[in-house]
Coordinates of C-alpha atoms in Angstrom, one line a residue:
Chain A
X14 CA -2.3 50.2 10.3
X15 CA -4.7 51.2 12.8
X16 CA -7.7 50.6 10.5
X17 CA -6.6 46.9 9.4
X18 CA -6.0 46.6 13.0
X19 CA -10.0 47.5 14.9
X20 CA -11.4 45.8 11.4
X21 CA -9.2 43.0 12.3
X22 CA -11.2 42.8 15.9
X23 CA -15.2 43.9 14.6
X24 CA -14.3 40.6 12.1
X25 CA -13.7 38.1 15.6
X26 CA -16.1 40.5 17.3
X27 CA -18.4 39.4 14.9
X28 CA -21.0 35.9 15.4
X29 CA -19.2 35.5 11.7
X30 CA -16.2 35.4 12.8
X31 CA -16.8 33.3 16.1
X32 CA -15.1 30.2 14.7
X33 CA -16.8 27.2 16.4
X34 CA -15.8 23.9 19.1
X35 CA -17.4 21.3 17.7
X36 CA -19.3 19.3 19.5
X37 CA -21.1 15.7 20.8
X38 CA -24.0 16.0 20.3
X39 CA -26.9 13.2 22.6
X40 CA -27.8 11.5 19.9
X41 CA -26.4 7.8 18.8
X42 CA -25.9 5.9 16.1
X43 CA -26.8 2.0 17.1
X44 CA -27.0 -0.7 14.4
X45 CA -26.8 0.8 11.9
X46 CA -29.2 3.3 12.4
X47 CA -29.6 7.3 14.4
X48 CA -32.3 10.1 14.5
X49 CA -29.8 12.6 15.7
X50 CA -31.3 15.7 16.6
X51 CA -29.1 18.3 15.9
X52 CA -29.2 21.2 18.8
X53 CA -28.9 18.7 21.6
X54 CA -24.6 18.1 22.6
X55 CA -24.5 15.5 25.0
X56 CA -24.1 15.6 28.5
X57 CA -27.1 17.4 29.4
X58 CA -25.5 20.9 27.6
X59 CA -28.0 24.1 26.4
X60 CA -30.0 23.2 23.6
X61 CA -28.0 24.8 21.2
X62 CA -29.3 27.3 19.0
X63 CA -30.9 27.6 15.0
X64 CA -28.5 30.9 15.5
X65 CA -25.7 29.0 17.1
X66 CA -26.9 26.0 14.5
X67 CA -26.1 28.3 11.2
X68 CA -22.9 29.8 13.2
X69 CA -21.5 26.3 11.8
X70 CA -22.9 26.0 8.8
X71 CA -21.1 29.7 7.9
X72 CA -18.1 28.0 9.5
X73 CA -18.0 25.0 7.0
X74 CA -18.9 27.8 3.6
X75 CA -22.7 26.6 3.2
X76 CA -22.7 22.5 4.4
X77 CA -23.4 21.1 8.4
X78 CA -19.8 18.5 9.4
X79 CA -20.4 16.0 11.5
X80 CA -17.6 13.8 12.3
X81 CA -18.9 9.6 13.2
X82 CA -16.6 7.6 16.0
X83 CA -16.6 4.7 13.8
X84 CA -16.6 1.8 16.5
X85 CA -16.9 -1.3 14.7
X86 CA -15.8 -5.3 15.2
X87 CA -13.3 -7.3 14.1
X88 CA -15.4 -8.6 10.9
X89 CA -13.1 -9.2 7.2
X90 CA -10.2 -7.6 8.2
X91 CA -11.0 -5.0 10.7
X92 CA -9.1 -4.4 13.4
X93 CA -7.9 -1.9 15.4
X94 CA -6.2 -0.4 12.9
X95 CA -8.9 0.4 10.7
X96 CA -12.3 -0.4 10.3
X97 CA -15.2 1.6 8.4
X98 CA -18.8 1.3 7.6
X99 CA -20.6 2.2 4.5
X100 CA -23.3 5.2 4.2
X101 CA -27.1 3.9 2.8
X102 CA -28.3 7.2 2.5
X103 CA -29.0 10.0 5.0
X104 CA -31.1 12.3 5.3
X105 CA -31.3 16.6 7.0
X106 CA -34.9 17.2 7.8
X107 CA -34.5 21.3 8.6
X108 CA -38.2 21.9 9.8
X109 CA -39.1 26.3 9.6
X110 CA -42.3 27.8 9.9
X111 CA -44.5 23.9 9.8
X112 CA -42.4 23.2 5.9
X113 CA -39.9 21.0 6.0
X114 CA -37.0 21.1 3.3
X115 CA -34.6 17.7 3.1
X116 CA -31.2 17.0 1.7
X117 CA -30.5 13.7 1.3
X118 CA -26.6 14.9 -0.6
X119 CA -23.3 13.7 1.5
X120 CA -20.0 13.3 1.0
X121 CA -17.1 11.9 3.3
X122 CA -14.1 11.9 2.7
X123 CA -13.5 7.5 0.9
X124 CA -15.3 5.9 -1.3
X125 CA -15.8 2.0 -2.2
X126 CA -17.5 -0.1 -4.4
X127 CA -19.7 -3.0 -2.8
X128 CA -23.0 -5.0 -2.6
X129 CA -25.2 -4.5 -0.5
X130 CA -27.4 -7.2 0.5
X131 CA -29.8 -8.9 -1.3
X132 CA -28.0 -7.2 -4.9
X133 CA -25.8 -8.9 -6.7
X134 CA -24.4 -5.3 -8.8
X135 CA -21.6 -3.5 -6.6
X136 CA -22.1 0.1 -6.5
X137 CA -19.7 3.0 -5.0
X138 CA -21.1 4.2 -1.4
X139 CA -19.1 6.8 1.0
X140 CA -17.7 5.1 2.9
X141 CA -16.8 5.7 6.4
X142 CA -13.2 4.8 7.8
X143 CA -11.6 5.0 11.6
X144 CA -9.4 3.1 14.2
X145 CA -9.7 2.3 17.5
X146 CA -8.6 4.1 21.1
X147 CA -7.0 7.2 19.6
X148 CA -6.4 10.2 21.6
X149 CA -7.1 13.2 18.6
X150 CA -5.0 16.5 19.3
X151 CA -7.1 19.5 18.1
X152 CA -6.1 23.4 18.1
X153 CA -9.0 24.0 20.6
X154 CA -9.1 22.4 23.9
X155 CA -12.6 23.8 23.8
X156 CA -13.1 20.5 21.0
X157 CA -15.4 18.0 22.2
X158 CA -13.0 15.9 19.6
X159 CA -10.1 16.8 21.3
X160 CA -9.0 13.8 23.5
X161 CA -12.0 11.9 21.8
X162 CA -11.5 8.8 19.1
X163 CA -14.0 10.5 16.6
X164 CA -12.5 9.3 12.7
X165 CA -14.7 10.1 9.7
X166 CA -16.1 13.4 8.2
X167 CA -19.6 13.7 6.5
X168 CA -20.7 16.6 5.4
X169 CA -24.0 18.0 4.4
X170 CA -24.6 20.9 1.9
X171 CA -27.2 23.1 3.2
X172 CA -28.1 25.8 0.9
X173 CA -30.4 28.2 4.0
X174 CA -30.0 30.0 6.5
X175 CA -30.8 28.2 9.9
X176 CA -31.3 31.1 11.8
X177 CA -34.7 31.0 11.0
X178 CA -35.2 26.8 11.3
X179 CA -36.8 25.6 14.8
X180 CA -35.8 22.0 13.9
X181 CA -33.3 19.9 12.1
X182 CA -33.3 16.4 12.2
X183 CA -30.7 14.5 10.6
X184 CA -31.4 10.3 10.2
X185 CA -28.8 7.7 9.2
X186 CA -28.4 4.9 7.6
X187 CA -25.1 2.8 7.5
X188 CA -26.1 0.0 4.3
X189 CA -26.9 -3.0 5.5
X190 CA -23.8 -5.4 3.4
X191 CA -23.2 -9.3 2.3
X192 CA -21.5 -10.2 4.2
X193 CA -21.2 -13.7 2.1
X194 CA -19.1 -12.4 -0.1
X195 CA -16.3 -11.3 2.6
X196 CA -14.3 -8.3 2.1
X197 CA -15.1 -5.7 1.4
X198 CA -18.0 -5.8 2.2
X199 CA -17.1 -7.9 6.0
X200 CA -14.9 -5.1 6.3
X201 CA -17.5 -2.1 5.6
X202 CA -20.2 -4.0 7.5
X203 CA -21.7 -2.6 10.5
X204 CA -21.2 -4.9 13.2
X205 CA -21.0 -2.8 16.5
X206 CA -21.8 0.5 17.7
X207 CA -22.5 2.3 18.5
X208 CA -21.3 5.4 16.8
X209 CA -21.3 8.7 18.5
X210 CA -21.8 11.7 16.2
X211 CA -20.6 15.3 16.3
X212 CA -21.7 18.2 15.0
X213 CA -18.0 20.0 14.1
X214 CA -16.3 23.3 12.6
X215 CA -14.2 23.4 10.2
X216 CA -10.7 23.3 11.7
X217 CA -11.7 19.7 13.2
X218 CA -13.0 18.6 9.0
X219 CA -9.5 19.7 7.9
X220 CA -8.2 17.7 10.9
X221 CA -9.5 15.2 11.1
X222 CA -9.9 14.5 7.5
X223 CA -5.7 15.0 7.0
X224 CA -5.6 12.3 9.7
X225 CA -7.7 9.5 7.5
X226 CA -7.7 7.1 10.1
X227 CA -7.7 4.0 9.6
X228 CA -7.6 4.2 6.1
X229 CA -3.3 3.1 5.5
X230 CA -5.0 -0.6 5.2
X231 CA -9.3 0.1 4.8
X232 CA -9.6 -2.7 1.2
X233 CA -10.8 -1.0 -1.8
X234 CA -10.3 2.8 -1.2
X235 CA -11.6 4.1 -4.7
X236 CA -10.1 7.0 -5.7
X237 CA -11.3 10.5 -7.5
X238 CA -7.3 11.2 -8.6
X239 CA -4.9 9.9 -9.5
X240 CA -1.0 9.0 -10.0
X241 CA 1.2 6.3 -11.1
X242 CA 2.3 6.6 -7.9
X243 CA -1.5 6.1 -6.7
X244 CA -1.8 2.6 -5.0
X245 CA -5.2 1.4 -6.4
X246 CA -5.4 -2.5 -5.7
X247 CA -3.1 -4.2 -2.9
X248 CA -2.0 -7.9 -3.7
X249 CA -1.3 -9.4 -0.4
X250 CA 1.0 -12.5 1.4
X251 CA -0.4 -14.6 2.6
X252 CA -4.0 -12.9 2.8
X253 CA -5.1 -9.9 4.1
X254 CA -6.3 -12.1 7.1
X255 CA -3.4 -14.3 7.5
X256 CA 0.2 -14.6 8.7
X257 CA 3.5 -16.7 7.6
X258 CA 4.6 -17.8 10.1
X259 CA 8.5 -18.0 10.2
X260 CA 10.4 -20.4 12.5
X261 CA 13.6 -20.9 12.7
X262 CA 17.2 -22.9 14.2
X263 CA 19.8 -20.8 14.7
X264 CA 23.0 -23.3 16.0
X265 CA 24.0 -23.1 11.9
X266 CA 26.0 -24.6 10.6
X267 CA 25.5 -27.0 13.2
X268 CA 22.4 -28.8 13.4
X269 CA 19.8 -28.2 16.3
X270 CA 17.1 -30.2 17.7
X271 CA 14.4 -29.1 15.3
X272 CA 12.5 -27.6 17.3
X273 CA 12.1 -24.6 16.0
X274 CA 11.4 -22.5 18.1
X275 CA 14.4 -21.0 18.5
X276 CA 13.2 -17.1 16.8
X277 CA 9.7 -17.6 15.7
X278 CA 8.3 -14.7 13.1
X279 CA 4.2 -13.9 12.6
X280 CA 4.4 -11.9 8.9
X281 CA 2.0 -9.9 6.0
X282 CA 3.3 -8.5 2.9
X283 CA 0.7 -6.5 0.8
X284 CA 1.9 -5.0 -1.9
X285 CA 0.6 -1.8 -2.9
X286 CA 0.2 -1.0 -7.1
X287 CA -1.1 1.8 -8.6
X288 CA -3.4 1.6 -11.6
X289 CA -0.1 0.4 -14.1
X290 CA 0.3 -2.9 -11.8
X291 CA 3.4 -1.5 -10.6
X292 CA 4.5 -1.6 -7.1
X293 CA 5.3 1.5 -5.1
X294 CA 5.0 0.9 -2.0
X295 CA 4.9 -2.1 0.4
X296 CA 3.8 -2.4 3.7
X297 CA 4.9 -5.7 6.7
X298 CA 3.4 -6.0 9.3
X299 CA 4.4 -8.4 12.0
X300 CA 4.9 -9.7 15.7
X301 CA 7.2 -11.7 17.0
X302 CA 5.7 -14.3 18.5
X303 CA 9.0 -16.2 20.7
X304 CA 12.0 -17.1 21.5
X305 CA 13.1 -20.0 22.6
X306 CA 17.4 -20.2 22.7
X307 CA 20.3 -18.3 24.3
X308 CA 21.8 -17.0 21.1
X309 CA 20.2 -13.6 20.5
X310 CA 19.8 -12.5 17.1
X311 CA 18.5 -9.9 14.6
X312 CA 15.8 -10.5 11.8
X313 CA 15.4 -9.1 8.9
X314 CA 12.8 -9.0 6.3
X315 CA 14.4 -8.6 2.6
X316 CA 12.7 -8.5 -0.7
X317 CA 14.9 -10.5 -2.9
X318 CA 15.3 -8.6 -5.4
X319 CA 18.6 -8.8 -8.1
X320 CA 18.7 -4.6 -8.7
X321 CA 19.2 -2.8 -6.3
X322 CA 15.7 -0.4 -5.6
X323 CA 15.2 2.8 -4.4
X324 CA 13.0 3.7 -1.2
X325 CA 12.4 4.6 2.4
X326 CA 11.6 2.2 5.0
X327 CA 9.5 3.6 7.8
X328 CA 9.9 0.6 10.3
X329 CA 7.5 0.9 13.7
X330 CA 7.7 -1.4 16.8
X331 CA 4.5 -1.5 19.1
X332 CA 4.7 -3.4 22.6
X333 CA 0.7 -4.3 24.3
X334 CA 1.0 -2.7 27.4
X335 CA -1.6 -3.8 29.7
X336 CA -3.9 -3.8 26.9
X337 CA -3.4 -0.6 25.4
X338 CA -0.5 0.0 22.3
X339 CA 2.5 2.0 23.0
X340 CA 4.8 2.5 20.1
X341 CA 8.8 2.5 21.0
X342 CA 10.5 2.5 17.9
X343 CA 10.2 4.7 14.9
X344 CA 12.8 5.6 11.6
X345 CA 12.5 6.5 8.4
X346 CA 15.6 5.6 6.6
X347 CA 17.2 5.0 2.9
X348 CA 15.8 1.7 1.7
X349 CA 18.4 -0.8 1.3
X350 CA 17.8 -3.6 -1.0
X351 CA 21.3 -5.6 -0.8
X352 CA 20.1 -6.4 2.8
X353 CA 16.5 -5.1 3.6
X354 CA 15.5 -4.1 7.3
X355 CA 16.7 -4.9 9.6
X356 CA 13.2 -5.4 11.9
X357 CA 13.6 -7.1 15.4
X358 CA 17.5 -5.9 16.1
X359 CA 18.6 -7.6 19.4
X360 CA 15.3 -10.9 19.7
X361 CA 16.8 -11.6 23.5
X362 CA 16.4 -7.9 24.4
X363 CA 12.7 -7.0 22.9
X364 CA 11.0 -10.8 24.3
X365 CA 12.8 -12.6 27.3
X366 CA 10.8 -13.9 29.9
X367 CA 13.3 -12.7 33.5
X368 CA 11.5 -15.9 35.4
X369 CA 12.6 -18.1 32.3
X370 CA 15.5 -16.4 29.9
X371 CA 13.4 -18.3 26.2
X372 CA 10.0 -16.7 26.0
X373 CA 6.3 -18.7 25.3
X374 CA 8.8 -22.1 24.4
X375 CA 7.8 -23.8 28.1
X376 CA 5.0 -25.3 29.0
X377 CA 4.6 -24.1 32.4
X378 CA 5.0 -20.5 31.4
X379 CA 2.6 -17.4 30.8
X380 CA 2.7 -16.0 27.3
X381 CA 4.2 -13.3 26.9
X382 CA 3.2 -11.0 23.5
X383 CA 6.1 -10.0 21.9
X384 CA 6.9 -6.9 20.0
X385 CA 4.4 -6.3 16.7
X386 CA 5.8 -4.8 13.6
X387 CA 5.3 -2.0 10.6
X388 CA 7.6 -1.9 7.6
X389 CA 6.3 0.6 5.2
X390 CA 8.5 0.0 1.7
X391 CA 7.1 3.4 -0.3
X392 CA 9.3 2.9 -3.1
X393 CA 10.8 6.4 -5.1
X394 CA 9.6 5.1 -8.9
X395 CA 7.3 2.4 -9.6
X396 CA 9.1 -1.1 -9.5
X397 CA 7.8 -4.4 -11.2
X398 CA 6.5 -7.5 -9.2
X399 CA 9.4 -9.3 -10.3
X400 CA 11.8 -7.1 -9.3
X401 CA 10.9 -8.1 -5.6
X402 CA 11.5 -11.4 -6.3
X403 CA 9.5 -14.3 -5.2
X404 CA 7.1 -14.6 -2.9
X405 CA 7.5 -14.9 0.1
X406 CA 10.7 -13.0 -0.2
X407 CA 13.2 -13.4 2.3
X408 CA 12.9 -13.2 6.1
X409 CA 15.9 -14.0 8.3
X410 CA 17.9 -14.1 10.6
X411 CA 21.3 -12.6 12.4
X412 CA 22.8 -14.5 15.0
X413 CA 24.3 -12.6 17.6
X414 CA 26.6 -15.9 19.1
X415 CA 27.8 -17.2 15.7
X416 CA 28.5 -14.1 13.2
X417 CA 26.0 -16.5 10.4
X418 CA 22.8 -15.1 9.0
X419 CA 20.1 -17.5 8.1
X420 CA 18.0 -17.7 5.5
X421 CA 15.5 -21.0 4.1
X422 CA 16.9 -22.7 1.3
X423 CA 18.2 -21.2 -2.4
X424 CA 18.6 -17.2 -1.0
X425 CA 22.6 -16.5 -0.4
X426 CA 23.7 -14.9 2.9
X427 CA 24.1 -11.0 2.2
X428 CA 25.3 -9.1 5.3
X429 CA 28.9 -8.0 4.8
X430 CA 29.9 -8.7 7.9
X431 CA 29.0 -12.5 8.1
X432 CA 30.3 -15.2 8.8
X433 CA 28.7 -16.5 5.9
X434 CA 29.8 -14.2 3.6
X435 CA 33.5 -14.6 4.6
X436 CA 34.0 -18.2 5.3
X437 CA 30.9 -19.2 2.1
X438 CA 28.8 -20.8 4.2
X439 CA 25.4 -19.6 1.5
X440 CA 23.5 -23.7 2.2
X441 CA 20.5 -23.4 4.4
X442 CA 20.7 -27.6 5.0
X443 CA 21.5 -29.8 7.5
X444 CA 23.4 -32.9 7.7
X445 CA 19.7 -34.9 7.7
X446 CA 18.1 -32.6 4.7
X447 CA 16.2 -30.7 6.7
X448 CA 16.5 -26.3 6.7
X449 CA 17.8 -24.2 8.7
X450 CA 14.2 -21.3 8.7
X451 CA 11.4 -22.7 7.9
X452 CA 7.8 -21.3 7.1
X453 CA 4.0 -22.2 8.1
X454 CA 0.6 -20.9 8.3
X455 CA -0.4 -19.8 11.4
X456 CA -2.8 -22.3 12.3
X457 CA 0.9 -23.8 13.4
X458 CA 1.6 -23.3 17.3
X459 CA 5.2 -23.6 18.2
X460 CA 6.6 -27.1 20.0
X461 CA 8.3 -27.3 23.0
X462 CA 11.6 -26.8 24.4
X463 CA 14.4 -29.2 22.8
X464 CA 11.0 -30.9 21.1
X465 CA 11.4 -31.8 17.6
X466 CA 9.2 -30.8 15.8
X467 CA 7.9 -33.9 14.4
X468 CA 7.1 -35.6 17.3
X469 CA 4.9 -32.6 18.2
X470 CA 3.2 -33.3 14.6
X471 CA 3.6 -37.1 13.9
X472 CA 1.4 -36.5 11.0
X473 CA 5.0 -34.1 9.2
X474 CA 7.3 -36.9 7.9
X475 CA 4.6 -38.1 6.0
X476 CA 3.9 -34.8 4.0
X477 CA 7.6 -34.9 4.0
X478 CA 7.6 -38.7 2.7
X479 CA 5.2 -37.9 -0.6
X480 CA 6.4 -35.3 -1.9
X481 CA 3.2 -33.1 -0.2
X482 CA 0.5 -34.8 -1.8
X483 CA -1.1 -36.2 1.5
X484 CA -1.3 -34.8 5.0
X485 CA -0.9 -31.3 4.0
X486 CA -3.1 -30.8 6.8
X487 CA -0.7 -32.2 8.7
X488 CA -0.2 -28.5 11.2
X489 CA -3.8 -28.4 12.4
X490 CA -3.2 -32.0 14.1
X491 CA -0.2 -31.1 17.3
X492 CA 0.0 -33.1 20.3
X493 CA -1.7 -31.1 22.4
X494 CA 1.8 -31.5 25.1
X495 CA 4.4 -30.8 22.9
X496 CA 3.4 -27.1 21.6
X497 CA 2.6 -24.6 23.0
X498 CA -1.0 -22.8 22.4
X499 CA -0.2 -20.3 21.4
X500 CA -3.5 -18.7 18.7
X501 CA -2.9 -17.0 15.9
X502 CA -6.1 -15.3 17.9
X503 CA -3.4 -14.4 21.0
X504 CA -0.1 -13.5 19.3
X505 CA -1.8 -10.7 16.8
X506 CA -2.4 -8.5 19.4
Chain B
X26 CA 20.3 -42.7 8.7
X27 CA 17.0 -43.7 6.9
X28 CA 18.5 -46.3 4.9
X29 CA 20.2 -48.0 8.2
X30 CA 17.5 -48.6 9.6
X31 CA 15.5 -50.3 6.0
X32 CA 18.8 -52.5 6.6
X33 CA 17.9 -52.9 10.6
X34 CA 14.7 -53.7 9.4
X35 CA 15.0 -55.8 7.0
X36 CA 18.4 -58.3 8.5
X37 CA 15.9 -58.3 11.3
X38 CA 13.1 -59.9 9.7
X39 CA 15.2 -62.6 8.0
X40 CA 16.8 -63.0 11.7
X41 CA 13.3 -63.8 13.2
X42 CA 12.2 -65.7 10.2
X43 CA 14.8 -68.1 10.1
X44 CA 14.9 -68.4 14.1
X45 CA 10.3 -69.0 13.3
X46 CA 9.4 -72.1 15.7
X47 CA 6.8 -74.1 14.9
X48 CA 4.2 -73.5 12.2
X49 CA 2.4 -73.9 9.6
X50 CA 2.3 -76.1 6.3
X51 CA 3.0 -73.0 4.2
X52 CA 5.6 -72.1 6.3
X53 CA 6.5 -75.0 6.6
X54 CA 6.9 -74.6 2.5
X55 CA 9.6 -71.7 2.4
X56 CA 11.5 -72.8 5.5
X57 CA 12.1 -76.0 2.8
X58 CA 13.0 -74.2 -0.1
X59 CA 14.8 -71.6 1.9
X60 CA 13.0 -68.6 1.8
X61 CA 13.2 -66.7 5.0
X62 CA 16.5 -66.7 4.1
X63 CA 15.4 -63.1 3.2
X64 CA 12.9 -61.3 2.0
X65 CA 12.0 -61.3 -1.7
X66 CA 13.4 -59.0 -3.8
X67 CA 10.4 -57.5 -5.5
X68 CA 10.2 -56.8 -1.7
X69 CA 13.3 -55.2 -0.7
X70 CA 12.7 -53.0 -3.4
X71 CA 9.5 -52.3 -2.6
X72 CA 11.0 -50.5 0.7
X73 CA 10.4 -47.4 1.1
X74 CA 9.9 -44.6 3.9
X75 CA 6.3 -44.9 4.2
X76 CA 6.1 -48.5 3.7
X77 CA 8.5 -49.0 7.3
X78 CA 7.7 -48.6 10.3
X79 CA 10.4 -46.0 11.6
X80 CA 11.8 -45.8 14.6
X81 CA 9.7 -42.7 15.2
X82 CA 7.8 -39.9 13.4
X83 CA 11.0 -36.9 14.6
X84 CA 13.2 -35.4 11.2
X85 CA 16.0 -36.1 13.8
X86 CA 14.9 -40.2 12.9
X87 CA 13.7 -39.0 9.7
X88 CA 16.8 -38.1 7.7
X89 CA 16.8 -36.8 3.8
X90 CA 20.4 -37.1 2.5
X91 CA 19.6 -37.1 -0.6
X92 CA 17.7 -34.0 -0.8
X93 CA 14.9 -35.2 -0.5
X94 CA 12.7 -33.9 1.8
X95 CA 10.0 -31.7 0.7
X96 CA 8.8 -29.4 3.6
X97 CA 6.3 -26.6 1.4
X98 CA 3.3 -25.5 3.1
X99 CA 2.8 -23.1 0.3
X100 CA 1.6 -22.9 -3.4
X101 CA 2.5 -20.1 -5.9
X102 CA -0.9 -19.5 -7.6
X103 CA -0.7 -17.3 -11.2
X104 CA -3.8 -15.7 -11.9
X105 CA -3.6 -14.9 -15.4
X106 CA -6.5 -12.4 -17.4
X107 CA -6.5 -10.7 -20.3
X108 CA -9.4 -8.5 -20.3
X109 CA -8.8 -6.7 -23.1
X110 CA -12.1 -8.5 -25.2
X111 CA -14.4 -7.3 -23.0
X112 CA -15.8 -3.5 -23.6
X113 CA -16.3 -2.1 -19.9
X114 CA -19.3 0.2 -19.3
X115 CA -17.5 1.6 -16.1
X116 CA -15.4 3.1 -15.6
X117 CA -14.0 1.9 -12.2
X118 CA -12.9 -2.1 -12.9
X119 CA -12.4 -3.6 -9.7
X120 CA -10.4 -7.5 -9.5
X121 CA -10.7 -9.5 -6.1
X122 CA -9.3 -12.9 -5.5
X123 CA -9.6 -15.0 -2.7
X124 CA -8.5 -18.6 -1.5
X125 CA -11.4 -21.1 -1.4
X126 CA -11.7 -19.9 2.2
X127 CA -12.5 -16.7 1.0
X128 CA -9.6 -15.0 2.4
X129 CA -8.9 -11.7 0.3
X130 CA -5.5 -11.9 -1.6
X131 CA -5.7 -8.8 -4.5
X132 CA -7.8 -6.4 -4.6
X133 CA -7.9 -2.7 -6.4
X134 CA -8.8 -1.2 -9.6
X135 CA -7.1 -2.6 -12.4
X136 CA -6.6 -1.4 -16.5
X137 CA -7.9 -3.5 -17.8
X138 CA -6.4 -2.7 -20.9
X139 CA -2.9 -4.5 -19.0
X140 CA -3.1 -7.8 -19.0
X141 CA -3.0 -9.4 -15.8
X142 CA -0.7 -11.8 -14.3
X143 CA -0.3 -11.6 -10.6
X144 CA 1.5 -14.0 -8.6
X145 CA -0.1 -15.8 -5.2
X146 CA 1.7 -18.0 -2.4
X147 CA -0.5 -19.9 -0.3
X148 CA -1.3 -22.7 1.9
X149 CA -0.6 -25.7 0.0
X150 CA -4.1 -27.5 1.1
X151 CA -5.6 -25.1 -1.1
X152 CA -5.9 -27.0 -5.0
X153 CA -8.0 -23.2 -6.7
X154 CA -8.0 -19.4 -6.0
X155 CA -10.6 -17.3 -6.8
X156 CA -11.1 -14.2 -9.1
X157 CA -14.1 -11.8 -9.8
X158 CA -14.3 -8.8 -11.5
X159 CA -16.6 -5.7 -11.9
X160 CA -17.5 -2.6 -12.0
X161 CA -19.8 0.2 -10.7
X162 CA -21.9 0.2 -13.8
X163 CA -25.2 -1.9 -13.2
X164 CA -25.0 -2.9 -16.8
X165 CA -21.4 -4.7 -16.5
X166 CA -21.2 -8.4 -15.9
X167 CA -19.5 -9.7 -12.9
X168 CA -16.3 -11.6 -14.4
X169 CA -15.6 -15.1 -12.5
X170 CA -13.5 -17.2 -12.4
X171 CA -11.2 -20.2 -10.7
X172 CA -7.3 -20.8 -11.2
X173 CA -6.6 -24.7 -10.2
X174 CA -3.4 -25.2 -9.5

């Protein structure tokens, strides 16, 4: 035992046993290009010796590993939660006694199939993914990764002892993607920057690789190994950067005032599919946009499946606090395929303007940003798309004050405790032939309180009367003084 | 309410014509034939909500008691592809589906040995979706097509 202890002490004291701390470098990647002196730390700290550089190489099993803080503007589907760039090439030049060895082989954790600008042929490129504003928490408080927003790693195998070298310069070039083709190229473009880069330890590399920042929503990640529960493709409803807006009249079964602003929720559904085209994961996300009601409600998302589907449902709720995002609830429960998932419980408590009671439906009131949600349903076994029912699925409300559910026409009530179920109220159309729940494109702006939808949008009646054959763009021409101007770019915070 | 509005309009038209003052020769001829007391039958049968002037454009004043209201803002567009007839040199076969404004509806790796059947649900003002199938192999052709609604 004593011998083992001495051996362990020697290992800790020896240079080879010394754990290095990640260090942010002074040079950055700007406009997709960087020339990085990897011996020069940021903040005017002393340069790293070549012997120290060799410690980093040994710590990472013969490779130099870098972390990149991906810092891209929203383009394509890029957003705070998910951003990306593709790497065109790297050159690591090690100079020793006048001789330079250049390393160009590298890897990152993810790849995508992309078109380079000027090329019509897609090719595989390594990518760097990340998100915005997150403070990483590492094991070492001395690490520059700790508390930072570094995201992805880039690994360069180096097969020479760096302690004898004179200089080490890294050139990195991001891919100039063909943005005209939209996503995924638009997602993986470089449009902002600059990107910070750090030389990192093996421990921090493992941490960042495990974190997979930004990867959940990045399009077309090519994975080397898959099984039948691996998501290889995504089907988006309505589209990867668009939302359905569900709007409700809550007086059911009494006729409402047709302002369709009692509860307004924007939502998007992404079905993650395996190689066979079966769904293994569903991600639903959205925002509570407005609540123009005295009543309070629960808002549910439900796949109207005729079969019992098993899986887990993880619901996360976020709010915007002075420009930052705060997660205020997260819960994983077994997925209830009978009634779906209660996403927003008690809308009056979740979105309430204390001055007016209502939120975002009166012309005088300032816009409140409603809570954002993400619901991830991981199915136990792959399911077919038809087993989930048809898009846009069944987003519905339960009205606390009346105990009625309100669905879009064609869907039945599903909550055992609701009055619908007890009194057999399943017809969600009023005496004038109008539904109590409508779905709109995300450009639609909600009518002001007590303003009839048809008055806010004079072309809407023509659209209805023509059976949808004319006036299809009615929702783009509101009477500006009769709607609450909350652009999608605002409520999608 | 809609039919009541039509009825009121017809009655008002008849009343105004019957009580009309001086007019042209043709008016007199109509009056002689007593045609002013009623709108021609053809016009009655042609009268529909799109040819009359409703009170306003509100839903409240434009009921659809016959359940004829169509409020669908979105349509289903089904993409059905059989890629088994193509031989691919690449290992990674990608399908991308977009709407006419280039919004991404589907992207990812597919198995070309399986028939593709995907429902999208897009804005009612779109009349088609576009698709591309491609691989990482430079000699594989990019398949492109459009599905019209």
